[in-house]
PDB file of C-alpha atoms in Angstrom:
ATOM      1  CA  MET A  47      -0.528  -0.626  -0.450  1.00 73.00           C
ATOM      2  CA  LEU A  48      -0.755   3.091  -1.050  1.00 76.00           C
ATOM      3  CA  ALA A  49      -0.688   2.595  -4.818  1.00 74.00           C
ATOM      4  CA  CYS A  50      -3.574   0.128  -4.559  1.00 75.00           C
ATOM      5  CA  ALA A  51      -5.537   2.549  -2.397  1.00 74.00           C
ATOM      6  CA  ARG A  52      -4.827   5.403  -4.796  1.00 72.00           C
ATOM      7  CA  ILE A  53      -6.413   3.635  -7.748  1.00 71.00           C
ATOM      8  CA  GLY A  54      -9.154   2.031  -5.669  1.00 74.00           C
ATOM      9  CA  ALA A  55      -7.911  -1.549  -6.007  1.00 77.00           C
ATOM     10  CA  ILE A  56      -8.867  -4.012  -3.317  1.00 78.00           C
ATOM     11  CA  HIS A  57      -5.727  -5.573  -1.878  1.00 79.00           C
ATOM     12  CA  SER A  58      -4.670  -7.980   0.807  1.00 80.00           C
ATOM     13  CA  VAL A  59      -1.242  -8.141   2.375  1.00 81.00           C
ATOM     14  CA  VAL A  60      -0.181 -11.680   3.225  1.00 81.00           C
ATOM     15  CA  TYR A  61       2.487 -12.737   5.719  1.00 75.00           C
ATOM     16  CA  ALA A  62       5.507 -14.134   3.867  1.00 71.00           C
ATOM     17  CA  GLY A  63       5.683 -17.162   6.142  1.00 72.00           C
ATOM     18  CA  LEU A  64       2.401 -18.657   4.942  1.00 80.00           C
ATOM     19  CA  GLY A  65       2.533 -22.036   3.291  1.00 87.00           C
ATOM     20  CA  HIS A  66       1.218 -22.625  -0.200  1.00 90.00           C
ATOM     21  CA  THR A  67      -2.098 -24.127   0.962  1.00 91.00           C
ATOM     22  CA  ALA A  68      -2.957 -21.172   3.216  1.00 90.00           C
ATOM     23  CA  LEU A  69      -1.956 -18.752   0.470  1.00 91.00           C
ATOM     24  CA  ARG A  70      -4.017 -20.692  -2.081  1.00 93.00           C
ATOM     25  CA  ASP A  71      -7.060 -20.484   0.217  1.00 91.00           C
ATOM     26  CA  ARG A  72      -6.709 -16.714   0.541  1.00 90.00           C
ATOM     27  CA  ILE A  73      -6.243 -16.238  -3.203  1.00 91.00           C
ATOM     28  CA  THR A  74      -9.277 -18.420  -3.908  1.00 91.00           C
ATOM     29  CA  ASP A  75     -11.470 -16.694  -1.305  1.00 89.00           C
ATOM     30  CA  ALA A  76     -10.576 -13.259  -2.702  1.00 87.00           C
ATOM     31  CA  GLU A  77     -10.792 -14.423  -6.325  1.00 90.00           C
ATOM     32  CA  ALA A  78      -7.535 -12.539  -6.860  1.00 89.00           C
ATOM     33  CA  LYS A  79      -6.669 -11.631 -10.427  1.00 91.00           C
ATOM     34  CA  VAL A  80      -3.128 -10.414  -9.700  1.00 91.00           C
ATOM     35  CA  VAL A  81      -0.528 -11.661  -7.229  1.00 92.00           C
ATOM     36  CA  ILE A  82       2.565  -9.565  -6.514  1.00 91.00           C
ATOM     37  CA  VAL A  83       5.518 -11.470  -5.077  1.00 91.00           C
ATOM     38  CA  GLY A  84       9.222 -11.051  -4.428  1.00 90.00           C
ATOM     39  CA  ASP A  85      11.318 -13.933  -5.681  1.00 89.00           C
ATOM     40  CA  VAL A  86      12.984 -14.393  -2.287  1.00 88.00           C
ATOM     41  CA  GLY A  87      12.695 -13.067   1.225  1.00 85.00           C
ATOM     42  CA  PHE A  88      15.054 -13.159   4.167  1.00 84.00           C
ATOM     43  CA  ARG A  89      14.082 -14.360   7.628  1.00 83.00           C
ATOM     44  CA  ARG A  90      16.439 -15.094  10.513  1.00 85.00           C
ATOM     45  CA  GLY A  91      19.422 -15.087   8.178  1.00 86.00           C
ATOM     46  CA  LYS A  92      17.887 -17.637   5.824  1.00 87.00           C
ATOM     47  CA  THR A  93      16.549 -17.216   2.317  1.00 85.00           C
ATOM     48  CA  VAL A  94      12.882 -18.021   1.802  1.00 86.00           C
ATOM     49  CA  ALA A  95      11.837 -18.897  -1.769  1.00 88.00           C
ATOM     50  CA  LEU A  96       8.636 -16.830  -1.929  1.00 90.00           C
ATOM     51  CA  LYS A  97       8.072 -17.292  -5.650  1.00 91.00           C
ATOM     52  CA  ALA A  98       8.183 -21.074  -5.308  1.00 90.00           C
ATOM     53  CA  ILE A  99       5.443 -20.864  -2.653  1.00 92.00           C
ATOM     54  CA  VAL A 100       3.313 -18.672  -4.915  1.00 92.00           C
ATOM     55  CA  ASP A 101       3.937 -20.937  -7.927  1.00 92.00           C
ATOM     56  CA  GLU A 102       2.600 -23.882  -5.975  1.00 93.00           C
ATOM     57  CA  ALA A 103      -0.316 -21.872  -4.583  1.00 93.00           C
ATOM     58  CA  VAL A 104      -1.556 -20.595  -7.957  1.00 93.00           C
ATOM     59  CA  ASP A 105      -1.062 -23.880  -9.804  1.00 92.00           C
ATOM     60  CA  ASN A 106      -4.322 -24.564 -11.703  1.00 89.00           C
ATOM     61  CA  LEU A 107      -6.061 -21.472 -10.295  1.00 91.00           C
ATOM     62  CA  GLU A 108      -7.880 -19.831 -13.173  1.00 91.00           C
ATOM     63  CA  CYS A 109      -8.816 -16.664 -11.277  1.00 93.00           C
ATOM     64  CA  VAL A 110      -5.183 -15.480 -11.233  1.00 93.00           C
ATOM     65  CA  GLU A 111      -4.479 -13.713 -14.509  1.00 94.00           C
ATOM     66  CA  LYS A 112      -1.063 -12.184 -13.759  1.00 94.00           C
ATOM     67  CA  ILE A 113       1.787 -12.716 -11.316  1.00 93.00           C
ATOM     68  CA  VAL A 114       4.091  -9.728 -10.885  1.00 92.00           C
ATOM     69  CA  VAL A 115       7.560 -10.828  -9.751  1.00 93.00           C
ATOM     70  CA  TYR A 116       9.960  -8.444  -8.031  1.00 91.00           C
ATOM     71  CA  SER A 117      13.407  -9.985  -8.427  1.00 89.00           C
ATOM     72  CA  ARG A 118      15.951  -9.531  -5.673  1.00 85.00           C
ATOM     73  CA  GLY A 119      18.057 -12.351  -7.032  1.00 75.00           C
ATOM     74  CA  LYS A 120      18.342 -14.040 -10.386  1.00 78.00           C
ATOM     75  CA  THR A 121      14.973 -15.629 -10.907  1.00 80.00           C
ATOM     76  CA  GLU A 122      13.613 -16.478 -14.319  1.00 83.00           C
ATOM     77  CA  LEU A 123       9.968 -16.070 -15.158  1.00 86.00           C
ATOM     78  CA  THR A 124       8.493 -19.500 -15.762  1.00 84.00           C
ATOM     79  CA  GLY A 125       4.996 -18.931 -17.113  1.00 85.00           C
ATOM     80  CA  PRO A 126       3.109 -16.799 -19.631  1.00 90.00           C
ATOM     81  CA  ARG A 127       1.161 -14.997 -16.915  1.00 92.00           C
ATOM     82  CA  GLU A 128       4.293 -13.837 -15.057  1.00 93.00           C
ATOM     83  CA  ILE A 129       5.478 -10.258 -15.473  1.00 93.00           C
ATOM     84  CA  ASP A 130       8.771  -8.772 -14.320  1.00 92.00           C
ATOM     85  CA  PHE A 131       8.132  -5.833 -11.965  1.00 90.00           C
ATOM     86  CA  ASN A 132      10.798  -3.771 -13.749  1.00 88.00           C
ATOM     87  CA  ASP A 133       8.899  -4.115 -17.036  1.00 88.00           C
ATOM     88  CA  LEU A 134       5.949  -2.365 -15.421  1.00 85.00           C
ATOM     89  CA  LEU A 135       8.139   0.638 -14.637  1.00 84.00           C
ATOM     90  CA  LYS A 136       8.457   1.345 -18.368  1.00 85.00           C
ATOM     91  CA  PHE A 137       4.869   2.612 -18.485  1.00 76.00           C
ATOM     92  CA  PRO A 138       4.028   6.268 -17.790  1.00 72.00           C
ATOM     93  CA  PRO A 139       4.352   7.069 -14.085  1.00 70.00           C
ATOM     94  CA  GLU A 140       0.993   8.812 -13.851  1.00 72.00           C
ATOM     95  CA  CYS A 141      -2.168   6.969 -13.036  1.00 66.00           C
ATOM     96  CA  PRO A 142      -5.521   8.694 -12.634  1.00 67.00           C
ATOM     97  CA  ARG A 143      -6.489   9.014  -9.022  1.00 68.00           C
ATOM     98  CA  ARG A 144      -9.744   7.469  -7.863  1.00 65.00           C
ATOM     99  CA  LYS A 145     -12.337   9.977  -6.708  1.00 68.00           C
ATOM    100  CA  TRP A 146     -13.226   9.232  -3.113  1.00 63.00           C
ATOM    101  CA  THR A 147     -16.664   9.617  -1.619  1.00 63.00           C
ATOM    102  CA  ARG A 148     -17.540   9.972   2.033  1.00 56.00           C
ATOM    103  CA  LYS A 149     -18.468   6.307   2.217  1.00 56.00           C
ATOM    104  CA  ILE A 150     -15.232   5.061   0.668  1.00 50.00           C
ATOM    105  CA  ARG A 151     -12.112   6.678   2.035  1.00 48.00           C
ATOM    106  CA  SER A 152      -8.696   5.413   2.938  1.00 49.00           C
ATOM    107  CA  SER A 153      -7.032   6.889   6.004  1.00 46.00           C
ATOM    108  CA  CYS A 154      -3.844   7.448   4.003  1.00 46.00           C
ATOM    109  CA  PHE A 155      -5.683  10.090   1.933  1.00 44.00           C
ATOM    110  CA  THR A 156      -7.159  12.027   4.814  1.00 44.00           C
ATOM    111  CA  PRO A 157      -5.994  15.629   4.409  1.00 44.00           C
ATOM    112  CA  ARG A 158      -3.785  16.944   7.165  1.00 46.00           C
ATOM    113  CA  VAL A 159      -4.272  20.353   8.658  1.00 46.00           C
ATOM    114  CA  PRO A 160      -0.993  22.305   8.889  1.00 50.00           C
ATOM    115  CA  PRO A 161      -0.090  23.319  12.470  1.00 51.00           C
ATOM    116  CA  ALA A 162      -0.263  27.064  11.666  1.00 55.00           C
ATOM    117  CA  SER A 163      -3.928  26.878  10.614  1.00 50.00           C
ATOM    118  CA  ARG A 164      -5.129  24.873  13.627  1.00 47.00           C
ATOM    119  CA  LYS A 165      -7.355  26.643  16.110  1.00 53.00           C
ATOM    120  CA  GLU A 166      -6.010  26.529  19.628  1.00 51.00           C
TER     121      GLU A 166
END
């Protein structure tokens, strides 16, 4: 989330327990171009196949250009628009920071005043 805010990307965090139809509705409403997903998740001691849910949700959705897959297990990429998260780490680590205005500001970038410089 912080990386998205840093570059000014609009993002939406989705609960991992959503079904494919609810996820598809959210992706469609947002006209999402990129979906980031872990291949599996763990809930109550059980493995949840997150990538399978996303695969079903984005089936025949033309707005989604790329699906970034973070592999915790041994999952193979199945489509041309899927990208392995680790492949993205090969790019330079620096990304230009978005210049914030007063109207557009994320709370995570609000400067903090050190305790020594505070007026009592």
